[in-house]
């Protein structure tokens, strides 16, 4: 689970409630596999101090989403999360819109990937499910890619069956290609109870990162119930 939006609600009032660390503890208690958090340049989600607190509060692996900057590299090296997912970051965007241009940014990414990998941090790149980006990830020798499912989620919202199928095929094909080339594929963005199952059913996908919808559902049913339900749907889809 991506716990960023618990922090977004906290930050709306500037205090310490609701605490994303408490969310991480609940995720751990209901059998979640990992915690994802994005330390953004503007700190609009989690804050620096949250990182250590999350790491101390649970044994779940922490996946730190980070921009490819020197500042974030230094923070990642200081905290040594289990994994670091490099994401594109634009100050004015509401959320991470679109994947990282791993192909165009090879020279900027290569030293960052190398430094993180040298420290034993599992590096992932958040990319579009496109062969060009997957090729770039292979050249950068990352062990993991996370495919951006935003277009798939939009197609679902629009109820456009043809686009849903096309987007699903894209993620499925690139997941198979990634696995064939020794890269572990993950996916995430915009996943909900309604649209998660076709993605969860893609056999090569080893991890889904889901945030905003779960926090939204938690308002109505509680975080524990929301995580459990999402997990049930994912497990059901995988048979
Ligand atoms: N994976 C990555 C790399 C993300 O940046 C995000 C949030 O933008 C997510 C997954 C989760 O997306 P959502 O909050 O829409 O579930």
Short mmCIF file of C-alpha atoms and ligand atoms in Angstrom, two decimals:
data_model
loop_
_atom_site.label_atom_id
_atom_site.label_comp_id
_atom_site.label_asym_id
_atom_site.label_seq_id
_atom_site.Cartn_x
_atom_site.Cartn_y
_atom_site.Cartn_z
CA UNK A 1 0.00 0.00 0.00
CA UNK A 2 1.05 3.51 -0.84
CA UNK A 3 0.36 5.54 2.33
CA UNK A 4 1.04 8.98 0.86
CA UNK A 5 -2.54 10.16 0.99
CA UNK A 6 -2.87 9.53 4.70
CA UNK A 7 -0.07 12.08 4.94
CA UNK A 8 -1.89 14.36 2.49
CA UNK A 9 -4.87 14.49 4.87
CA UNK A 10 -2.58 15.07 7.85
CA UNK A 11 -0.75 17.84 6.05
CA UNK A 12 -4.01 19.61 5.20
CA UNK A 13 -4.06 20.72 8.86
CA UNK A 14 -0.34 20.77 9.42
CA UNK A 15 -0.49 18.62 12.55
CA UNK A 16 0.22 14.95 13.14
CA UNK A 17 -3.16 13.32 12.56
CA UNK A 18 -3.88 11.05 10.73
CA UNK A 19 -0.43 9.53 11.07
CA UNK A 20 0.80 7.58 8.02
CA UNK A 21 2.84 5.42 10.38
CA UNK A 22 -0.35 4.18 11.99
CA UNK A 23 -1.56 3.31 8.49
CA UNK A 24 1.63 1.35 7.89
CA UNK A 25 1.06 -0.59 11.12
CA UNK A 26 -2.49 -1.44 10.08
CA UNK A 27 -1.31 -2.58 6.64
CA UNK A 28 1.21 -4.85 8.36
CA UNK A 29 -1.42 -6.23 10.73
CA UNK A 30 -3.78 -7.24 7.90
CA UNK A 31 -1.15 -9.00 5.84
CA UNK A 32 -0.08 -6.27 3.43
CA UNK A 33 3.21 -7.07 1.71
CA UNK A 34 4.89 -3.70 1.75
CA UNK A 35 4.70 0.03 2.29
CA UNK A 36 5.28 2.52 -0.48
CA UNK A 37 5.80 6.22 0.16
CA UNK A 38 6.81 9.10 -2.06
CA UNK A 39 9.00 11.78 -0.54
CA UNK A 40 8.26 14.58 -2.95
CA UNK A 41 10.43 17.58 -3.45
CA UNK A 42 7.69 19.80 -1.96
CA UNK A 43 6.98 17.30 0.90
CA UNK A 44 3.30 17.39 0.19
CA UNK A 45 2.93 13.71 1.12
CA UNK A 46 5.23 12.14 3.69
CA UNK A 47 7.90 14.23 5.40
CA UNK A 48 11.54 13.36 5.97
CA UNK A 49 10.96 12.28 9.58
CA UNK A 50 8.18 9.89 8.54
CA UNK A 51 10.63 7.70 6.67
CA UNK A 52 12.57 6.57 9.72
CA UNK A 53 9.36 6.26 11.73
CA UNK A 54 7.84 3.98 9.09
CA UNK A 55 10.98 1.87 9.04
CA UNK A 56 10.96 1.55 12.83
CA UNK A 57 7.26 0.84 13.12
CA UNK A 58 6.98 -2.21 10.85
CA UNK A 59 9.12 -4.95 9.38
CA UNK A 60 7.44 -4.59 6.03
CA UNK A 61 9.74 -3.71 3.17
CA UNK A 62 9.69 0.00 2.40
CA UNK A 63 9.56 1.06 -1.23
CA UNK A 64 10.67 4.71 -1.42
CA UNK A 65 9.41 6.55 -4.47
CA UNK A 66 11.85 9.28 -5.39
CA UNK A 67 12.76 11.72 -8.10
CA UNK A 68 16.15 11.31 -9.76
CA UNK A 69 17.81 14.14 -7.86
CA UNK A 70 20.93 14.42 -5.72
CA UNK A 71 18.82 15.39 -2.71
CA UNK A 72 16.66 12.27 -2.94
CA UNK A 73 19.64 10.06 -3.65
CA UNK A 74 21.29 11.26 -0.42
CA UNK A 75 18.08 10.61 1.55
CA UNK A 76 17.71 7.13 0.05
CA UNK A 77 21.31 6.28 0.87
CA UNK A 78 20.86 7.51 4.44
CA UNK A 79 17.68 5.46 5.00
CA UNK A 80 18.50 2.40 2.90
CA UNK A 81 14.93 1.35 2.12
CA UNK A 82 14.36 -2.14 0.73
CA UNK A 83 13.53 -0.63 -2.66
CA UNK A 84 13.66 2.71 -4.42
CA UNK A 85 11.32 3.43 -7.28
CA UNK A 86 12.48 6.31 -9.44
CA UNK A 87 9.52 8.36 -10.62
CA UNK A 88 9.17 11.48 -12.73
CA UNK A 89 8.22 14.50 -10.67
CA UNK A 90 6.70 17.76 -11.74
CA UNK A 91 5.95 20.34 -9.10
CA UNK A 92 2.64 21.40 -10.61
CA UNK A 93 1.18 17.92 -11.16
CA UNK A 94 -1.50 16.56 -8.84
CA UNK A 95 -0.11 13.05 -9.04
CA UNK A 96 2.58 11.21 -10.98
CA UNK A 97 1.24 11.74 -14.47
CA UNK A 98 2.87 9.33 -16.86
CA UNK A 99 5.98 7.25 -16.61
CA UNK A 100 9.63 8.17 -16.35
CA UNK A 101 11.40 8.76 -19.66
CA UNK A 102 14.08 6.18 -18.90
CA UNK A 103 15.15 6.21 -22.54
CA UNK A 104 15.68 9.97 -22.71
CA UNK A 105 17.20 10.29 -19.25
CA UNK A 106 19.71 7.45 -19.44
CA UNK A 107 22.73 9.58 -18.51
CA UNK A 108 20.99 11.23 -15.55
CA UNK A 109 19.65 7.92 -14.26
CA UNK A 110 22.70 5.70 -14.71
CA UNK A 111 24.78 7.07 -11.79
CA UNK A 112 21.77 7.17 -9.47
CA UNK A 113 20.79 3.59 -10.30
CA UNK A 114 24.40 2.52 -9.79
CA UNK A 115 24.76 4.24 -6.40
CA UNK A 116 21.50 2.82 -5.07
CA UNK A 117 22.31 -0.66 -6.37
CA UNK A 118 25.78 -0.56 -4.86
CA UNK A 119 24.14 0.00 -1.48
CA UNK A 120 21.92 -3.03 -1.95
CA UNK A 121 18.75 -1.03 -2.60
CA UNK A 122 16.48 -2.70 -5.14
CA UNK A 123 15.95 -0.12 -7.86
CA UNK A 124 12.78 0.14 -9.85
CA UNK A 125 11.81 2.55 -12.62
CA UNK A 126 8.21 3.76 -12.94
CA UNK A 127 7.72 3.61 -16.70
CA UNK A 128 5.02 3.37 -19.33
CA UNK A 129 4.44 -0.14 -20.62
CA UNK A 130 6.38 0.53 -23.82
CA UNK A 131 9.16 -1.48 -25.40
CA UNK A 132 11.38 1.59 -25.75
CA UNK A 133 11.21 2.26 -22.00
CA UNK A 134 11.70 -1.37 -21.12
CA UNK A 135 14.79 -1.48 -23.37
CA UNK A 136 16.12 1.57 -21.53
CA UNK A 137 15.48 -0.14 -18.18
CA UNK A 138 17.42 -3.17 -19.42
CA UNK A 139 20.33 -0.96 -20.42
CA UNK A 140 20.25 0.61 -16.95
CA UNK A 141 20.35 -2.89 -15.46
CA UNK A 142 17.55 -2.34 -12.96
CA UNK A 143 16.07 -5.48 -11.39
CA UNK A 144 12.52 -4.10 -11.34
CA UNK A 145 10.20 -1.92 -13.40
CA UNK A 146 6.80 -0.63 -12.34
CA UNK A 147 4.38 -0.10 -15.18
CA UNK A 148 2.16 2.99 -14.94
CA UNK A 149 -1.47 1.88 -15.13
CA UNK A 150 -2.89 5.41 -15.31
CA UNK A 151 -4.08 5.12 -18.91
CA UNK A 152 -5.74 1.81 -18.12
CA UNK A 153 -7.48 3.39 -15.13
CA UNK A 154 -8.65 6.34 -17.26
CA UNK A 155 -10.03 4.00 -19.90
CA UNK A 156 -11.94 2.23 -17.14
CA UNK A 157 -13.37 5.50 -15.87
CA UNK A 158 -14.47 6.38 -19.40
CA UNK A 159 -16.07 2.95 -19.79
CA UNK A 160 -14.23 2.55 -23.09
CA UNK A 161 -13.99 -1.22 -23.58
CA UNK A 162 -11.67 -1.09 -26.56
CA UNK A 163 -9.19 1.18 -24.78
CA UNK A 164 -9.38 -0.93 -21.62
CA UNK A 165 -8.45 -4.01 -23.65
CA UNK A 166 -5.66 -2.18 -25.46
CA UNK A 167 -4.16 -0.81 -22.25
CA UNK A 168 -4.46 -4.15 -20.51
CA UNK A 169 -2.72 -5.90 -23.40
CA UNK A 170 0.08 -3.34 -23.30
CA UNK A 171 0.72 -3.99 -19.60
CA UNK A 172 0.40 -7.76 -20.05
CA UNK A 173 2.74 -7.88 -23.07
CA UNK A 174 5.38 -5.70 -21.47
CA UNK A 175 5.15 -7.66 -18.20
CA UNK A 176 5.83 -10.86 -20.11
CA UNK A 177 8.71 -9.24 -21.98
CA UNK A 178 10.20 -7.83 -18.79
CA UNK A 179 10.06 -11.21 -17.06
CA UNK A 180 11.56 -12.92 -20.11
CA UNK A 181 14.49 -10.51 -19.85
CA UNK A 182 15.00 -11.06 -16.14
CA UNK A 183 13.31 -7.88 -14.88
CA UNK A 184 10.58 -8.24 -12.24
CA UNK A 185 7.50 -6.29 -13.36
CA UNK A 186 5.29 -4.39 -10.92
CA UNK A 187 2.35 -2.10 -11.70
CA UNK A 188 0.38 0.69 -10.14
CA UNK A 189 -1.56 3.93 -10.36
CA UNK A 190 -5.30 4.48 -10.31
CA UNK A 191 -6.15 0.91 -9.31
CA UNK A 192 -9.52 0.38 -7.63
CA UNK A 193 -11.80 -2.49 -6.55
CA UNK A 194 -13.43 -2.24 -9.98
CA UNK A 195 -10.37 -2.31 -12.19
CA UNK A 196 -7.75 -4.23 -10.19
CA UNK A 197 -8.59 -7.78 -11.16
CA UNK A 198 -7.57 -7.87 -14.83
CA UNK A 199 -4.23 -6.32 -13.82
CA UNK A 200 -3.77 -8.63 -10.83
CA UNK A 201 -4.42 -11.58 -13.14
CA UNK A 202 -1.32 -10.81 -15.24
CA UNK A 203 0.84 -13.70 -14.05
CA UNK A 204 4.27 -12.02 -14.26
CA UNK A 205 3.26 -9.02 -12.12
CA UNK A 206 4.87 -9.55 -8.72
CA UNK A 207 3.63 -6.40 -6.98
CA UNK A 208 0.86 -3.82 -7.26
CA UNK A 209 1.21 -0.46 -5.55
CA UNK A 210 -2.15 1.01 -4.60
CA UNK A 211 -2.77 4.18 -2.62
CA UNK A 212 -5.36 6.81 -3.31
CA UNK A 213 -8.34 4.51 -3.69
CA UNK A 214 -7.58 2.64 -0.47
CA UNK A 215 -7.32 5.84 1.53
CA UNK A 216 -10.61 7.02 -0.02
CA UNK A 217 -12.35 3.75 0.84
CA UNK A 218 -10.89 3.84 4.32
CA UNK A 219 -12.98 6.97 4.99
CA UNK A 220 -16.09 4.81 4.61
CA UNK A 221 -15.12 1.35 5.77
CA UNK A 222 -11.85 1.80 7.66
CA UNK A 223 -8.36 1.07 6.41
CA UNK A 224 -8.28 -2.49 7.65
CA UNK A 225 -11.42 -3.46 5.75
CA UNK A 226 -10.30 -1.59 2.63
CA UNK A 227 -6.92 -3.33 2.52
CA UNK A 228 -8.50 -6.72 3.20
CA UNK A 229 -11.04 -6.27 0.40
CA UNK A 230 -8.39 -5.18 -2.09
CA UNK A 231 -6.25 -8.12 -1.13
CA UNK A 232 -9.17 -10.52 -1.53
CA UNK A 233 -9.88 -9.22 -5.01
CA UNK A 234 -6.22 -9.51 -6.00
CA UNK A 235 -5.92 -13.05 -4.66
CA UNK A 236 -9.17 -14.07 -6.34
CA UNK A 237 -7.93 -12.74 -9.70
CA UNK A 238 -4.78 -14.82 -9.40
CA UNK A 239 -6.81 -17.94 -8.75
N1 LIG B 1 3.10 3.59 -8.02
C1 LIG B 1 3.76 4.75 -8.18
C2 LIG B 1 5.14 4.70 -8.70
C3 LIG B 1 3.15 5.97 -7.84
O1 LIG B 1 3.82 7.13 -8.00
C4 LIG B 1 1.86 5.96 -7.30
C5 LIG B 1 1.20 7.24 -6.87
O2 LIG B 1 1.20 8.14 -7.85
C6 LIG B 1 1.20 4.74 -7.14
C7 LIG B 1 1.84 3.57 -7.51
C8 LIG B 1 -0.16 4.64 -6.54
O3 LIG B 1 -1.12 5.27 -7.30
P1 LIG B 1 -2.56 5.49 -6.68
O4 LIG B 1 -2.41 6.40 -5.51
O5 LIG B 1 -3.34 6.07 -7.79
O6 LIG B 1 -3.08 4.13 -6.25
#
